[in-house]
Amino acid sequence: MAEEITKILITDDDPDVRELLMEAVLSWGYQAAVAKDGEEALARLRMEKFNIVITDLMMPRMDGMALLQRINELDAEIQVVMITGYATIETALKAIQSGAYDYIAKPFRLDELMVVIKKACEWRRIISQNKELLNELRAAYAEIIQLKANIGESQPVAASAPGAVRDALNAVSFSRDSADIYKQQEYIREADRLIKNKFALKA
């Protein structure tokens, strides 16, 4: 499968900032588009698929916080990087608690932004990979249920399945904490291995 090309939407009401960030993002090998405010950004997100949104916090019509909330409702896998002034650091931290991947305080260097974008890309890849693993685990569990129905076992398969499997299916939630998400990835892989070994399913 070909590697997905990262598309970044730059949202800022300052045309000079939009142009600067657009040139930088393109030079780093990403695809990019621009929007002048939150409403325009949201309209583009409804028409096109973007992986990352870089947005200013203070904008007319729809600010960065309102845009972040709408993005979370539209596609929670989109990683949002907030740009903020020194006077609004507290608000930026609140944005992270609300689902933003990270923030950068003005003034900032372009190389700082480049590092944040790379990390956001990796974070999105891990989240997508975890979702794929969970789907595989659910498919294996469904196969067990079907196997039980076919052979008419007297004991419920769910009761004999590894506890890790039941926990993974019932309690998995994707955290934004890096330690949690790596642990979760190992947890899902181990549950998948246990369930396949126990019931001799194809890996």
Coordinates of N, CA and C in Angstrom, one line a residue:
M1 N 0.8 -1.2 0.0 CA 0.0 0.0 0.0 C 0.9 1.2 0.0
A2 N 0.6 2.2 -0.9 CA 1.4 3.4 -1.0 C 1.2 4.3 0.3
E3 N 2.3 4.9 0.6 CA 2.2 5.8 1.8 C 1.3 7.0 1.6
E4 N 0.5 7.3 2.5 CA -0.4 8.4 2.4 C 0.3 9.7 2.4
I5 N 0.0 10.6 1.5 CA 0.6 11.9 1.5 C -0.1 12.8 2.5
T6 N 0.6 13.5 3.3 CA 0.0 14.3 4.4 C -0.4 15.6 3.8
K7 N -1.7 16.0 4.0 CA -2.3 17.2 3.6 C -2.5 18.1 4.8
I8 N -2.1 19.3 4.7 CA -2.2 20.3 5.8 C -3.0 21.5 5.4
L9 N -3.9 21.9 6.3 CA -4.7 23.1 6.0 C -4.2 24.1 7.0
I10 N -3.8 25.3 6.4 CA -3.3 26.4 7.2 C -4.4 27.4 7.3
T11 N -4.8 27.8 8.5 CA -5.9 28.7 8.8 C -5.4 29.9 9.6
D12 N -5.4 31.1 8.9 CA -5.0 32.3 9.6 C -5.6 33.5 8.9
D13 N -6.0 34.5 9.6 CA -6.6 35.7 9.0 C -5.5 36.7 8.4
D14 N -4.3 36.4 8.7 CA -3.2 37.3 8.2 C -2.7 36.7 6.9
P15 N -2.8 37.3 5.7 CA -2.4 36.8 4.5 C -0.9 36.5 4.4
D16 N -0.1 37.4 5.1 CA 1.4 37.2 5.1 C 1.7 35.9 5.8
V17 N 1.1 35.7 6.9 CA 1.3 34.4 7.7 C 0.9 33.2 6.9
R18 N -0.2 33.3 6.2 CA -0.7 32.2 5.4 C 0.3 31.9 4.3
E19 N 0.8 32.9 3.6 CA 1.8 32.7 2.6 C 3.1 32.1 3.1
L20 N 3.6 32.6 4.2 CA 4.8 32.1 4.8 C 4.7 30.6 5.2
L21 N 3.6 30.3 5.9 CA 3.4 28.9 6.3 C 3.2 28.0 5.1
M22 N 2.5 28.5 4.1 CA 2.2 27.7 2.9 C 3.5 27.3 2.2
E23 N 4.4 28.3 2.0 CA 5.7 28.0 1.4 C 6.5 27.1 2.2
A24 N 6.5 27.2 3.5 CA 7.3 26.3 4.4 C 6.8 24.9 4.3
V25 N 5.5 24.7 4.4 CA 4.9 23.4 4.4 C 5.2 22.7 3.1
L26 N 5.0 23.4 2.0 CA 5.3 22.8 0.7 C 6.8 22.4 0.5
S27 N 7.7 23.3 1.1 CA 9.1 23.0 1.0 C 9.5 21.7 1.8
W28 N 8.7 21.4 2.8 CA 8.9 20.2 3.6 C 8.4 18.9 3.0
G29 N 7.7 19.1 1.8 CA 7.2 17.9 1.1 C 5.8 17.5 1.4
Y30 N 5.0 18.4 2.1 CA 3.6 18.1 2.3 C 2.8 18.8 1.3
Q31 N 1.5 18.4 1.2 CA 0.5 19.1 0.4 C -0.1 20.1 1.3
A32 N -0.5 21.3 0.8 CA -1.1 22.3 1.7 C -2.2 23.1 1.0
A33 N -3.0 23.7 1.8 CA -4.1 24.6 1.3 C -4.3 25.6 2.4
V34 N -4.9 26.7 2.1 CA -5.1 27.8 3.1 C -6.6 28.2 3.3
A35 N -6.9 28.8 4.4 CA -8.2 29.3 4.7 C -8.0 30.6 5.6
K36 N -8.8 31.6 5.4 CA -8.6 32.8 6.1 C -9.3 32.9 7.4
D37 N -10.2 32.0 7.7 CA -10.8 31.9 9.1 C -11.4 30.5 9.3
G38 N -12.0 30.4 10.5 CA -12.5 29.1 10.8 C -13.6 28.6 10.0
E39 N -14.5 29.5 9.6 CA -15.6 29.1 8.7 C -15.1 28.6 7.4
E40 N -14.2 29.3 6.8 CA -13.7 28.8 5.5 C -12.9 27.5 5.6
A41 N -12.2 27.4 6.7 CA -11.5 26.1 7.0 C -12.4 24.9 7.1
L42 N -13.5 25.2 7.8 CA -14.5 24.1 8.0 C -15.2 23.7 6.7
A43 N -15.4 24.7 5.9 CA -16.0 24.4 4.5 C -15.0 23.5 3.7
R44 N -13.7 23.8 3.8 CA -12.8 23.0 3.0 C -12.7 21.6 3.6
L45 N -12.7 21.5 4.9 CA -12.6 20.2 5.6 C -13.8 19.3 5.2
R46 N -14.9 19.9 4.9 CA -16.1 19.1 4.5 C -16.0 18.6 3.1
M47 N -15.2 19.3 2.3 CA -15.0 19.0 0.9 C -13.8 18.1 0.6
E48 N -12.7 18.3 1.4 CA -11.4 17.6 1.2 C -11.0 16.9 2.4
K49 N -10.1 15.9 2.2 CA -9.5 15.2 3.3 C -8.2 15.8 3.7
F50 N -8.1 16.3 5.0 CA -6.8 16.8 5.5 C -6.4 16.0 6.7
N51 N -5.1 15.9 6.9 CA -4.5 15.2 8.0 C -4.2 16.1 9.2
I52 N -3.8 17.3 8.9 CA -3.4 18.2 9.9 C -3.9 19.6 9.6
V53 N -4.4 20.3 10.7 CA -4.8 21.7 10.5 C -3.9 22.5 11.4
I54 N -3.3 23.5 10.8 CA -2.6 24.5 11.6 C -3.5 25.8 11.6
T55 N -3.8 26.2 12.8 CA -4.8 27.3 12.9 C -4.3 28.4 14.0
D56 N -4.5 29.6 13.6 CA -4.3 30.7 14.6 C -5.5 30.6 15.6
L57 N -5.2 31.1 16.8 CA -6.2 31.0 17.9 C -7.2 32.1 17.7
M58 N -6.7 33.4 17.5 CA -7.6 34.5 17.4 C -7.9 34.9 15.9
M59 N -9.1 34.7 15.5 CA -9.5 35.0 14.1 C -11.0 35.5 14.2
P60 N -11.4 36.3 13.2 CA -12.8 36.7 13.1 C -13.7 35.6 12.7
R61 N -15.0 35.8 12.9 CA -16.1 34.9 12.6 C -16.0 33.6 13.4
M62 N -15.0 32.8 13.2 CA -14.9 31.5 13.9 C -13.4 31.4 14.4
D63 N -13.2 31.5 15.7 CA -11.8 31.4 16.2 C -11.3 30.0 16.2
G64 N -10.0 29.9 16.6 CA -9.4 28.6 16.6 C -10.0 27.6 17.6
M65 N -10.5 28.0 18.7 CA -11.1 27.1 19.7 C -12.4 26.6 19.1
A66 N -13.2 27.4 18.5 CA -14.5 27.0 17.9 C -14.2 26.0 16.7
L67 N -13.2 26.4 16.0 CA -12.8 25.5 14.8 C -12.4 24.1 15.4
L68 N -11.6 24.1 16.4 CA -11.1 22.8 17.0 C -12.3 22.0 17.4
Q69 N -13.3 22.6 18.0 CA -14.5 21.8 18.5 C -15.2 21.2 17.3
R70 N -15.3 22.0 16.2 CA -16.0 21.5 15.0 C -15.2 20.4 14.3
I71 N -13.9 20.5 14.3 CA -13.0 19.5 13.7 C -13.2 18.2 14.5
N72 N -13.2 18.3 15.8 CA -13.4 17.0 16.6 C -14.7 16.3 16.3
E73 N -15.7 17.1 16.0 CA -17.0 16.5 15.7 C -17.0 16.0 14.2
L74 N -16.2 16.6 13.4 CA -16.2 16.2 12.0 C -15.3 14.9 11.8
D75 N -14.1 15.0 12.3 CA -13.1 13.9 12.1 C -12.1 14.0 13.3
A76 N -12.2 13.2 14.3 CA -11.3 13.2 15.4 C -9.9 12.8 15.1
E77 N -9.6 12.2 14.0 CA -8.2 11.8 13.6 C -7.4 13.0 13.1
I78 N -8.1 14.1 12.7 CA -7.3 15.3 12.2 C -6.6 15.9 13.4
Q79 N -5.3 16.1 13.2 CA -4.4 16.6 14.3 C -4.4 18.1 14.1
V80 N -4.7 18.9 15.2 CA -4.8 20.3 15.1 C -3.6 20.9 15.9
V81 N -2.9 21.8 15.2 CA -1.8 22.5 15.8 C -2.2 24.0 16.0
M82 N -2.3 24.5 17.2 CA -2.7 25.9 17.5 C -1.6 26.8 17.5
I83 N -1.7 28.0 16.9 CA -0.7 29.1 17.0 C -1.3 30.2 17.8
T84 N -0.6 30.6 18.8 CA -1.1 31.5 19.8 C 0.0 32.6 20.2
G85 N -0.5 33.7 20.7 CA 0.4 34.7 21.2 C 0.7 34.4 22.7
Y86 N 1.8 35.1 23.2 CA 2.2 34.8 24.6 C 1.1 35.1 25.6
A87 N 0.2 36.0 25.3 CA -0.8 36.4 26.2 C -2.0 35.4 26.3
T88 N -1.9 34.3 25.4 CA -3.0 33.4 25.4 C -2.5 31.9 25.6
I89 N -1.4 31.8 26.3 CA -0.8 30.4 26.6 C -1.9 29.6 27.4
E90 N -2.5 30.2 28.3 CA -3.5 29.5 29.2 C -4.6 28.9 28.3
T91 N -5.1 29.7 27.3 CA -6.1 29.3 26.4 C -5.6 28.2 25.5
A92 N -4.3 28.3 25.1 CA -3.7 27.2 24.2 C -3.7 25.9 25.0
L93 N -3.3 25.9 26.3 CA -3.3 24.7 27.1 C -4.7 24.1 27.2
K94 N -5.7 25.0 27.3 CA -7.0 24.5 27.3 C -7.4 23.9 26.0
A95 N -6.9 24.4 24.9 CA -7.1 23.8 23.6 C -6.6 22.4 23.5
I96 N -5.4 22.2 24.1 CA -4.8 20.8 24.1 C -5.8 19.9 24.9
Q97 N -6.3 20.3 26.0 CA -7.2 19.5 26.8 C -8.5 19.3 26.0
S98 N -8.8 20.1 25.1 CA -10.0 20.0 24.3 C -9.7 19.1 23.0
G99 N -8.5 18.7 22.8 CA -8.2 17.8 21.7 C -7.2 18.3 20.7
A100 N -6.6 19.5 20.9 CA -5.6 19.9 20.0 C -4.3 19.0 20.2
Y101 N -3.6 18.8 19.1 CA -2.3 18.0 19.3 C -1.3 18.8 20.0
D102 N -1.1 20.0 19.6 CA 0.0 20.9 20.3 C -0.3 22.3 19.9
Y103 N 0.5 23.2 20.5 CA 0.4 24.6 20.2 C 1.8 25.2 20.0
I104 N 1.9 26.3 19.3 CA 3.2 27.0 19.1 C 2.9 28.5 19.5
A105 N 3.7 29.0 20.3 CA 3.6 30.4 20.7 C 4.3 31.3 19.8
K106 N 3.7 32.5 19.5 CA 4.4 33.5 18.7 C 5.3 34.3 19.6
P107 N 6.4 34.7 19.0 CA 7.0 34.4 17.7 C 7.6 33.0 17.7
F108 N 7.6 32.3 16.6 CA 8.2 31.0 16.6 C 9.0 30.8 15.3
R109 N 10.0 29.9 15.4 CA 10.8 29.6 14.2 C 10.2 28.5 13.4
L110 N 10.4 28.5 12.1 CA 9.8 27.5 11.2 C 10.3 26.1 11.5
D111 N 11.5 26.0 12.0 CA 12.0 24.7 12.3 C 11.3 24.1 13.5
E112 N 10.8 24.9 14.4 CA 10.0 24.4 15.5 C 8.7 23.9 15.0
L113 N 8.1 24.6 14.1 CA 6.8 24.1 13.5 C 7.0 22.8 12.7
M114 N 8.1 22.7 12.0 CA 8.4 21.5 11.3 C 8.5 20.3 12.2
V115 N 9.1 20.4 13.3 CA 9.2 19.3 14.3 C 7.8 18.9 14.8
V116 N 7.0 19.9 15.1 CA 5.6 19.6 15.6 C 4.8 18.9 14.6
I117 N 5.0 19.3 13.3 CA 4.2 18.7 12.2 C 4.6 17.2 12.1
K118 N 5.9 17.0 12.1 CA 6.4 15.6 12.0 C 5.9 14.7 13.1
K119 N 5.9 15.3 14.4 CA 5.3 14.5 15.5 C 3.8 14.3 15.3
A120 N 3.1 15.3 14.8 CA 1.7 15.1 14.6 C 1.4 14.0 13.6
C121 N 2.2 14.0 12.5 CA 2.1 12.9 11.5 C 2.3 11.6 12.1
E122 N 3.3 11.4 12.9 CA 3.6 10.1 13.6 C 2.4 9.7 14.5
W123 N 1.9 10.7 15.2 CA 0.8 10.5 16.2 C -0.4 10.0 15.5
R124 N -0.7 10.6 14.3 CA -1.9 10.2 13.5 C -1.7 8.8 13.0
R125 N -0.5 8.5 12.6 CA -0.2 7.1 12.1 C -0.4 6.1 13.2
I126 N 0.0 6.4 14.4 CA -0.1 5.4 15.5 C -1.6 5.2 15.8
I127 N -2.4 6.3 15.8 CA -3.8 6.2 16.1 C -4.5 5.3 15.0
S128 N -4.2 5.6 13.8 CA -4.8 4.8 12.7 C -4.4 3.3 12.8
Q129 N -3.1 3.1 13.1 CA -2.6 1.7 13.3 C -3.4 1.0 14.4
N130 N -3.6 1.7 15.5 CA -4.3 1.1 16.6 C -5.7 0.7 16.3
K131 N -6.4 1.6 15.5 CA -7.7 1.3 15.1 C -7.8 0.1 14.2
E132 N -6.8 -0.1 13.3 CA -6.7 -1.2 12.4 C -6.5 -2.5 13.3
L133 N -5.6 -2.4 14.3 CA -5.4 -3.6 15.1 C -6.7 -4.0 15.9
L134 N -7.4 -3.0 16.4 CA -8.6 -3.2 17.1 C -9.7 -3.9 16.2
N135 N -9.7 -3.4 15.0 CA -10.7 -4.0 14.0 C -10.3 -5.5 13.7
E136 N -9.0 -5.7 13.6 CA -8.6 -7.1 13.4 C -9.0 -8.0 14.6
L137 N -8.8 -7.4 15.8 CA -9.2 -8.1 17.0 C -10.6 -8.4 17.1
R138 N -11.4 -7.5 16.7 CA -12.9 -7.7 16.7 C -13.3 -8.7 15.7
A139 N -12.6 -8.7 14.5 CA -12.9 -9.7 13.5 C -12.5 -11.1 14.0
A140 N -11.4 -11.3 14.7 CA -11.0 -12.6 15.3 C -12.0 -13.0 16.3
Y141 N -12.5 -12.1 17.1 CA -13.5 -12.4 18.2 C -14.8 -12.9 17.5
A142 N -15.2 -12.2 16.5 CA -16.4 -12.6 15.7 C -16.3 -14.0 15.1
E143 N -15.0 -14.3 14.7 CA -14.8 -15.6 14.1 C -15.0 -16.7 15.2
I144 N -14.5 -16.4 16.4 CA -14.7 -17.3 17.5 C -16.2 -17.5 17.8
I145 N -17.0 -16.5 17.8 CA -18.4 -16.6 18.1 C -19.0 -17.5 17.0
Q146 N -18.6 -17.3 15.7 CA -19.1 -18.1 14.7 C -18.7 -19.5 14.8
L147 N -17.5 -19.7 15.2 CA -17.0 -21.1 15.5 C -17.8 -21.8 16.5
K148 N -18.1 -21.1 17.6 CA -18.9 -21.7 18.6 C -20.3 -22.1 18.1
A149 N -20.9 -21.2 17.3 CA -22.2 -21.5 16.7 C -22.2 -22.7 15.8
N150 N -21.0 -22.9 15.1 CA -20.9 -24.0 14.2 C -20.7 -25.3 14.8
I151 N -20.0 -25.3 15.9 CA -19.6 -26.6 16.6 C -20.5 -26.9 17.8
G152 N -21.4 -25.9 18.1 CA -22.3 -26.1 19.2 C -21.7 -26.4 20.6
E153 N -20.7 -25.6 20.9 CA -20.1 -25.8 22.3 C -21.2 -25.5 23.3
S154 N -21.0 -26.2 24.4 CA -22.0 -25.9 25.5 C -21.6 -24.7 26.4
Q155 N -20.3 -24.4 26.4 CA -19.8 -23.3 27.2 C -19.7 -22.1 26.3
P156 N -20.2 -20.9 26.8 CA -20.0 -19.7 25.9 C -18.5 -19.4 25.6
V157 N -18.3 -19.1 24.4 CA -16.9 -18.9 24.0 C -16.4 -17.6 24.7
A158 N -17.2 -16.6 24.9 CA -16.7 -15.4 25.5 C -16.2 -15.7 26.9
A159 N -16.8 -16.6 27.6 CA -16.4 -16.9 29.0 C -15.0 -17.6 29.0
S160 N -14.6 -18.3 27.9 CA -13.3 -19.0 27.9 C -12.3 -18.2 27.2
A161 N -12.7 -17.1 26.5 CA -11.7 -16.2 25.8 C -10.8 -15.5 26.8
P162 N -9.6 -15.2 26.5 CA -8.7 -14.5 27.4 C -9.3 -13.2 27.9
G163 N -9.1 -12.9 29.2 CA -9.7 -11.7 29.7 C -9.2 -10.5 29.0
A164 N -8.0 -10.5 28.5 CA -7.5 -9.3 27.8 C -8.3 -9.0 26.5
V165 N -8.9 -10.0 25.9 CA -9.7 -9.8 24.7 C -11.0 -9.1 25.1
R166 N -11.6 -9.6 26.2 CA -12.9 -8.9 26.6 C -12.6 -7.5 27.0
D167 N -11.5 -7.3 27.7 CA -11.2 -5.9 28.1 C -10.9 -5.0 26.9
A168 N -10.2 -5.5 26.0 CA -9.9 -4.7 24.8 C -11.1 -4.3 24.0
L169 N -12.1 -5.3 23.9 CA -13.3 -5.0 23.1 C -14.2 -4.1 23.9
N170 N -14.2 -4.2 25.2 CA -15.2 -3.4 26.0 C -14.7 -2.1 26.5
A171 N -13.4 -1.9 26.6 CA -12.9 -0.8 27.3 C -11.8 0.0 26.6
V172 N -11.6 -0.3 25.3 CA -10.5 0.4 24.5 C -11.1 1.8 24.2
S173 N -10.3 2.8 24.6 CA -10.5 4.2 24.2 C -9.2 4.8 23.8
F174 N -9.1 5.6 22.8 CA -7.9 6.1 22.3 C -7.5 7.4 23.0
S175 N -6.4 7.2 23.8 CA -5.9 8.3 24.6 C -5.0 9.2 23.8
R176 N -4.8 10.4 24.2 CA -3.8 11.3 23.5 C -2.5 11.3 24.3
D177 N -2.4 10.6 25.4 CA -1.2 10.4 26.1 C -0.3 9.4 25.5
S178 N 1.0 9.8 25.1 CA 1.8 8.9 24.4 C 2.1 7.6 25.1
A179 N 2.3 7.6 26.4 CA 2.6 6.4 27.1 C 1.4 5.5 27.0
D180 N 0.2 6.1 27.2 CA -1.1 5.2 27.1 C -1.3 4.6 25.8
I181 N -1.0 5.4 24.7 CA -1.3 4.8 23.4 C -0.4 3.8 23.0
Y182 N 0.9 3.9 23.3 CA 1.9 2.8 23.0 C 1.5 1.6 23.8
K183 N 1.1 1.7 25.1 CA 0.7 0.6 25.9 C -0.5 -0.1 25.3
Q184 N -1.4 0.8 24.9 CA -2.6 0.2 24.3 C -2.3 -0.6 23.1
Q185 N -1.4 -0.1 22.3 CA -1.0 -0.9 21.0 C -0.5 -2.2 21.4
E186 N 0.4 -2.3 22.4 CA 0.9 -3.6 22.8 C -0.2 -4.5 23.4
Y187 N -1.1 -3.9 24.1 CA -2.2 -4.6 24.7 C -3.1 -5.2 23.7
I188 N -3.4 -4.5 22.6 CA -4.3 -5.0 21.5 C -3.6 -6.1 20.8
R189 N -2.3 -6.0 20.5 CA -1.5 -7.0 19.8 C -1.5 -8.3 20.6
E190 N -1.3 -8.2 21.9 CA -1.2 -9.4 22.8 C -2.6 -10.0 22.9
A191 N -3.6 -9.3 23.0 CA -5.0 -9.8 23.0 C -5.3 -10.6 21.7
D192 N -4.9 -10.0 20.6 CA -5.0 -10.6 19.3 C -4.3 -12.0 19.2
R193 N -3.0 -12.0 19.7 CA -2.2 -13.2 19.7 C -2.8 -14.3 20.6
L194 N -3.3 -13.9 21.8 CA -3.9 -14.9 22.7 C -5.2 -15.5 22.1
I195 N -6.0 -14.7 21.5 CA -7.2 -15.2 21.0 C -7.0 -16.1 19.8
K196 N -6.0 -15.8 19.0 CA -5.8 -16.7 17.8 C -5.1 -18.0 18.3
N197 N -4.2 -17.9 19.2 CA -3.5 -19.1 19.7 C -4.5 -20.0 20.4
K198 N -5.4 -19.5 21.2 CA -6.3 -20.3 22.0 C -7.3 -21.1 21.1
F199 N -7.7 -20.4 20.0 CA -8.7 -21.1 19.2 C -8.1 -21.5 17.8
A200 N -6.8 -21.5 17.7 CA -6.2 -21.9 16.4 C -6.7 -21.3 15.2
L201 N -6.8 -19.9 15.3 CA -7.2 -19.2 14.1 C -6.0 -18.8 13.3
K202 N -6.2 -18.5 12.1 CA -5.1 -18.1 11.2 C -4.6 -16.7 11.6
A203 N -3.3 -16.5 11.7 CA -2.8 -15.2 12.1 C -2.8 -14.3 10.8

